[in-house]
XYZ file of C-alpha atoms in Angstrom:
297
model
C 59.902 125.589 134.560
C 57.065 128.025 135.289
C 53.994 126.050 134.228
C 51.885 129.177 133.625
C 54.589 130.649 131.425
C 54.750 127.397 129.474
C 50.965 127.437 128.991
C 51.198 131.017 127.754
C 53.950 130.135 125.291
C 52.095 127.052 124.056
C 48.935 129.047 123.381
C 50.897 131.810 121.614
C 52.524 129.250 119.301
C 49.168 127.690 118.417
C 47.504 131.067 117.805
C 50.408 132.230 115.620
C 50.545 128.934 113.735
C 54.287 128.526 114.158
C 57.098 128.643 116.701
C 58.591 131.655 114.938
C 55.268 133.498 115.025
C 54.771 132.688 118.695
C 58.308 133.872 119.465
C 57.717 137.187 117.663
C 54.434 137.700 119.490
C 56.066 137.140 122.892
C 59.392 138.820 122.174
C 61.344 135.605 122.816
C 63.876 133.664 120.777
C 62.753 130.755 118.619
C 65.024 128.441 120.590
C 63.510 129.486 123.921
C 59.957 128.947 122.680
C 60.746 125.546 121.178
C 62.542 124.445 124.350
C 59.658 125.523 126.599
C 57.088 123.602 124.564
C 59.324 120.519 124.471
C 59.754 120.643 128.244
C 56.013 121.062 128.714
C 55.369 117.952 126.637
C 58.012 116.079 128.619
C 56.453 117.012 131.953
C 52.950 116.125 130.755
C 54.137 112.901 129.176
C 52.157 113.488 125.961
C 52.748 114.933 122.511
C 50.806 118.192 122.181
C 51.533 118.946 118.553
C 53.022 117.410 115.447
C 55.633 119.596 113.813
C 56.122 119.594 110.045
C 58.085 121.893 107.772
C 54.862 123.606 106.680
C 52.612 123.821 109.739
C 51.769 122.700 113.248
C 49.038 120.153 113.878
C 47.592 119.739 117.358
C 47.121 116.201 118.630
C 43.913 115.237 120.421
C 45.760 115.760 123.721
C 46.992 119.114 122.459
C 43.467 120.243 121.594
C 42.273 119.294 125.069
C 45.224 120.939 126.796
C 44.850 124.131 124.739
C 41.208 124.439 125.729
C 41.879 123.896 129.422
C 45.059 125.963 129.596
C 43.431 128.810 127.715
C 40.528 128.840 130.130
C 42.895 128.922 133.134
C 44.986 131.732 131.649
C 41.897 133.800 130.855
C 40.471 133.279 134.338
C 43.770 134.285 135.933
C 43.951 137.381 133.754
C 40.367 138.262 134.652
C 41.078 137.774 138.360
C 44.135 140.011 138.308
C 42.333 142.677 136.293
C 39.369 142.555 138.679
C 41.618 143.087 141.689
C 43.157 146.089 139.996
C 39.741 147.536 139.197
C 38.752 147.235 142.859
C 41.554 149.705 143.544
C 40.052 152.107 141.015
C 42.323 151.081 138.147
C 40.957 150.354 134.672
C 43.045 147.493 133.354
C 42.806 144.061 131.754
C 41.786 142.784 128.332
C 38.734 143.503 126.193
C 37.786 141.545 123.080
C 35.665 143.373 120.487
C 34.060 142.404 117.192
C 32.859 144.785 114.474
C 32.097 144.711 110.736
C 35.264 145.234 108.721
C 34.551 148.510 106.932
C 32.821 150.109 109.906
C 35.701 149.064 112.120
C 38.319 150.618 109.871
C 36.462 153.859 109.170
C 34.600 154.502 112.405
C 35.536 152.230 115.310
C 39.334 152.503 115.296
C 39.245 156.340 115.439
C 36.724 156.088 118.290
C 39.023 153.737 120.215
C 41.905 156.192 120.108
C 40.674 158.299 123.036
C 40.007 155.195 125.124
C 43.455 153.775 124.451
C 45.152 157.031 125.383
C 43.144 157.417 128.598
C 43.473 153.770 129.677
C 46.812 152.371 128.486
C 46.593 149.431 130.933
C 43.686 147.940 128.942
C 44.674 145.612 126.102
C 42.209 145.736 123.213
C 41.726 142.681 120.988
C 39.728 143.933 117.987
C 38.400 141.433 115.430
C 37.111 142.989 112.204
C 35.059 140.709 109.953
C 31.631 140.782 108.388
C 30.174 137.539 109.724
C 27.840 137.601 112.726
C 29.913 136.323 115.614
C 28.510 134.562 118.690
C 29.419 136.886 121.557
C 29.159 134.267 124.286
C 30.555 131.237 122.475
C 33.500 133.167 121.017
C 34.377 135.038 124.214
C 33.709 138.585 123.033
C 33.080 141.347 125.564
C 31.485 143.723 123.077
C 30.073 143.369 119.556
C 29.093 146.058 117.050
C 26.072 144.986 115.021
C 24.523 146.867 112.069
C 20.905 146.531 111.010
C 18.060 144.487 112.440
C 18.754 142.717 115.711
C 17.791 139.140 116.395
C 15.985 138.244 119.589
C 18.558 137.324 122.222
C 19.464 137.729 125.860
C 22.113 140.310 124.971
C 21.813 143.945 125.954
C 21.687 146.324 122.963
C 22.455 150.049 122.978
C 21.981 152.132 119.843
C 25.322 153.681 118.994
C 24.438 155.678 115.904
C 22.257 155.898 112.802
C 23.842 155.011 109.481
C 22.364 156.552 106.294
C 22.356 154.344 103.188
C 22.471 155.729 99.643
C 22.719 154.425 96.110
C 25.849 155.747 94.399
C 27.162 155.869 90.852
C 30.115 157.487 89.145
C 29.591 160.428 86.761
C 31.144 158.281 84.013
C 28.641 155.469 84.580
C 25.701 157.881 84.474
C 26.984 159.427 81.263
C 27.103 155.986 79.631
C 23.973 154.349 81.048
C 21.740 157.223 82.118
C 20.373 158.247 85.512
C 17.824 155.948 87.188
C 14.750 157.963 88.166
C 12.805 155.282 90.052
C 13.767 152.143 92.026
C 12.078 149.995 89.386
C 14.642 151.319 86.873
C 17.292 149.207 88.586
C 16.323 146.206 86.473
C 17.781 148.108 83.498
C 21.047 149.010 85.246
C 24.313 147.363 86.188
C 24.256 146.763 89.947
C 27.034 145.705 92.316
C 26.144 143.178 95.015
C 27.536 142.704 98.522
C 27.560 138.926 98.878
C 27.348 138.818 102.689
C 24.034 140.643 102.957
C 21.293 138.366 104.182
C 18.541 139.047 101.609
C 20.267 138.220 98.338
C 20.777 140.708 95.485
C 18.362 143.452 96.543
C 18.268 146.946 98.010
C 15.744 148.408 100.430
C 14.272 151.627 99.027
C 11.164 153.710 99.680
C 8.387 153.307 97.107
C 5.133 155.264 97.592
C 6.219 156.076 101.129
C 6.780 152.444 102.109
C 9.995 150.403 102.302
C 10.262 147.911 99.476
C 13.008 145.437 98.686
C 14.046 145.937 95.059
C 15.716 142.949 93.477
C 18.279 143.125 90.675
C 20.647 140.902 88.729
C 24.217 141.797 89.789
C 27.041 142.214 87.303
C 29.636 142.033 90.081
C 29.438 140.273 93.436
C 31.994 140.826 96.180
C 32.280 140.255 99.934
C 33.928 143.596 100.728
C 32.187 146.954 100.890
C 35.267 149.062 100.196
C 36.000 147.038 97.063
C 32.437 147.537 95.811
C 32.631 151.275 96.510
C 35.862 151.449 94.513
C 34.266 149.469 91.684
C 31.373 151.926 91.576
C 33.787 154.875 91.587
C 35.485 153.309 88.559
C 32.199 153.246 86.647
C 31.462 149.533 86.958
C 27.896 149.959 88.220
C 25.513 151.239 90.884
C 26.079 150.369 94.532
C 24.124 150.897 97.753
C 26.480 151.622 100.620
C 26.621 153.407 103.988
C 27.414 157.103 103.866
C 30.734 156.578 105.653
C 31.933 154.635 102.588
C 30.249 156.622 99.824
C 30.509 160.237 100.950
C 34.335 160.476 100.896
C 34.186 159.503 97.223
C 31.396 162.045 96.645
C 33.674 164.722 98.108
C 36.403 163.638 95.664
C 34.003 163.862 92.722
C 34.225 160.132 91.998
C 30.643 159.274 93.058
C 27.262 160.970 93.208
C 24.053 159.952 94.940
C 21.205 158.641 92.810
C 17.620 157.761 93.754
C 18.156 159.955 96.809
C 14.435 160.701 97.166
C 13.871 156.968 97.614
C 16.573 156.419 100.252
C 15.525 154.131 103.117
C 15.520 155.181 106.773
C 19.010 155.048 108.333
C 20.107 151.693 109.688
C 20.838 151.333 113.385
C 24.321 150.551 114.665
C 24.286 148.842 118.061
C 26.633 147.808 120.835
C 25.809 144.326 122.129
C 27.072 142.847 125.377
C 26.067 140.175 127.833
C 24.109 140.951 130.961
C 26.381 140.591 133.976
C 25.779 140.876 137.678
C 28.960 142.921 137.964
C 30.252 144.512 134.756
C 34.039 145.039 134.684
C 34.944 148.700 134.966
C 37.005 148.529 131.770
C 33.975 147.386 129.743
C 31.692 149.987 131.291
C 34.222 152.747 130.555
C 34.694 151.555 126.974
C 30.942 151.545 126.324
C 30.621 155.048 127.792
C 33.560 156.261 125.704
C 32.088 154.927 122.466
C 28.629 156.308 123.196
C 30.133 159.709 123.988
C 32.322 159.713 120.882
C 29.502 159.034 118.445
C 27.189 161.468 120.230
C 29.804 164.188 119.834
C 30.134 163.293 116.163
C 26.404 163.956 115.811
C 25.688 160.649 114.096
């Protein structure tokens, strides 16, 4: 049995959470995948996982083997990709992280040109709103919105992202139009639960940024859901223009308190400093920078 192939199959099964999922991911039969893992356990002389009808549970030996085998597979992949790049080829794997809504609306369209120009590069895109650890979680590139924390990572400003307060025409007809940020205490506000400063919006008051606090009537961890709630008249919401403006164009939302809008937030690409950056990462960064420059944002 090819030990590297067995490692690859074992990792695919663990990542998929089942033999069937691992088989689908690799394009192999369930029987082949199960047999390969069983043979691997036999050769190693240890049980790597406990199989139940509902799920797979790694043993302590399985956890250790997964960590080591994964590291070996990644290093081999990196070595082979590096050799190809020395011949002028752009190939290999890149792992990216971005906020969910930004990734869906902005990043995926930007990746289209890169994918078409460099089909030998496999992109692993993780979209979620938590702040990932680029180094600890093995990301090559991270998109970060807003203030940056001090770190050893390199940051390049990708774009500026305007933020506005939105409401539906129906909501404004029922509850009136807020004329000043301090009016928010009398309005129904929708809160994004993953923001770091609690229920509050940054707005300009007397020419200075001020954080305006409110009592939310709806709290949610997804920006698209909150935008939809606002469009249905459930309350006011502060969201990036890329989420709000499509609904403005459809007549479902309008901007309010526009004269008090804060300065646009920065959107950044973060990556680790390397003595020799892989060509595929350098080309991806250049492609993204070029795309958003051409978009004029």
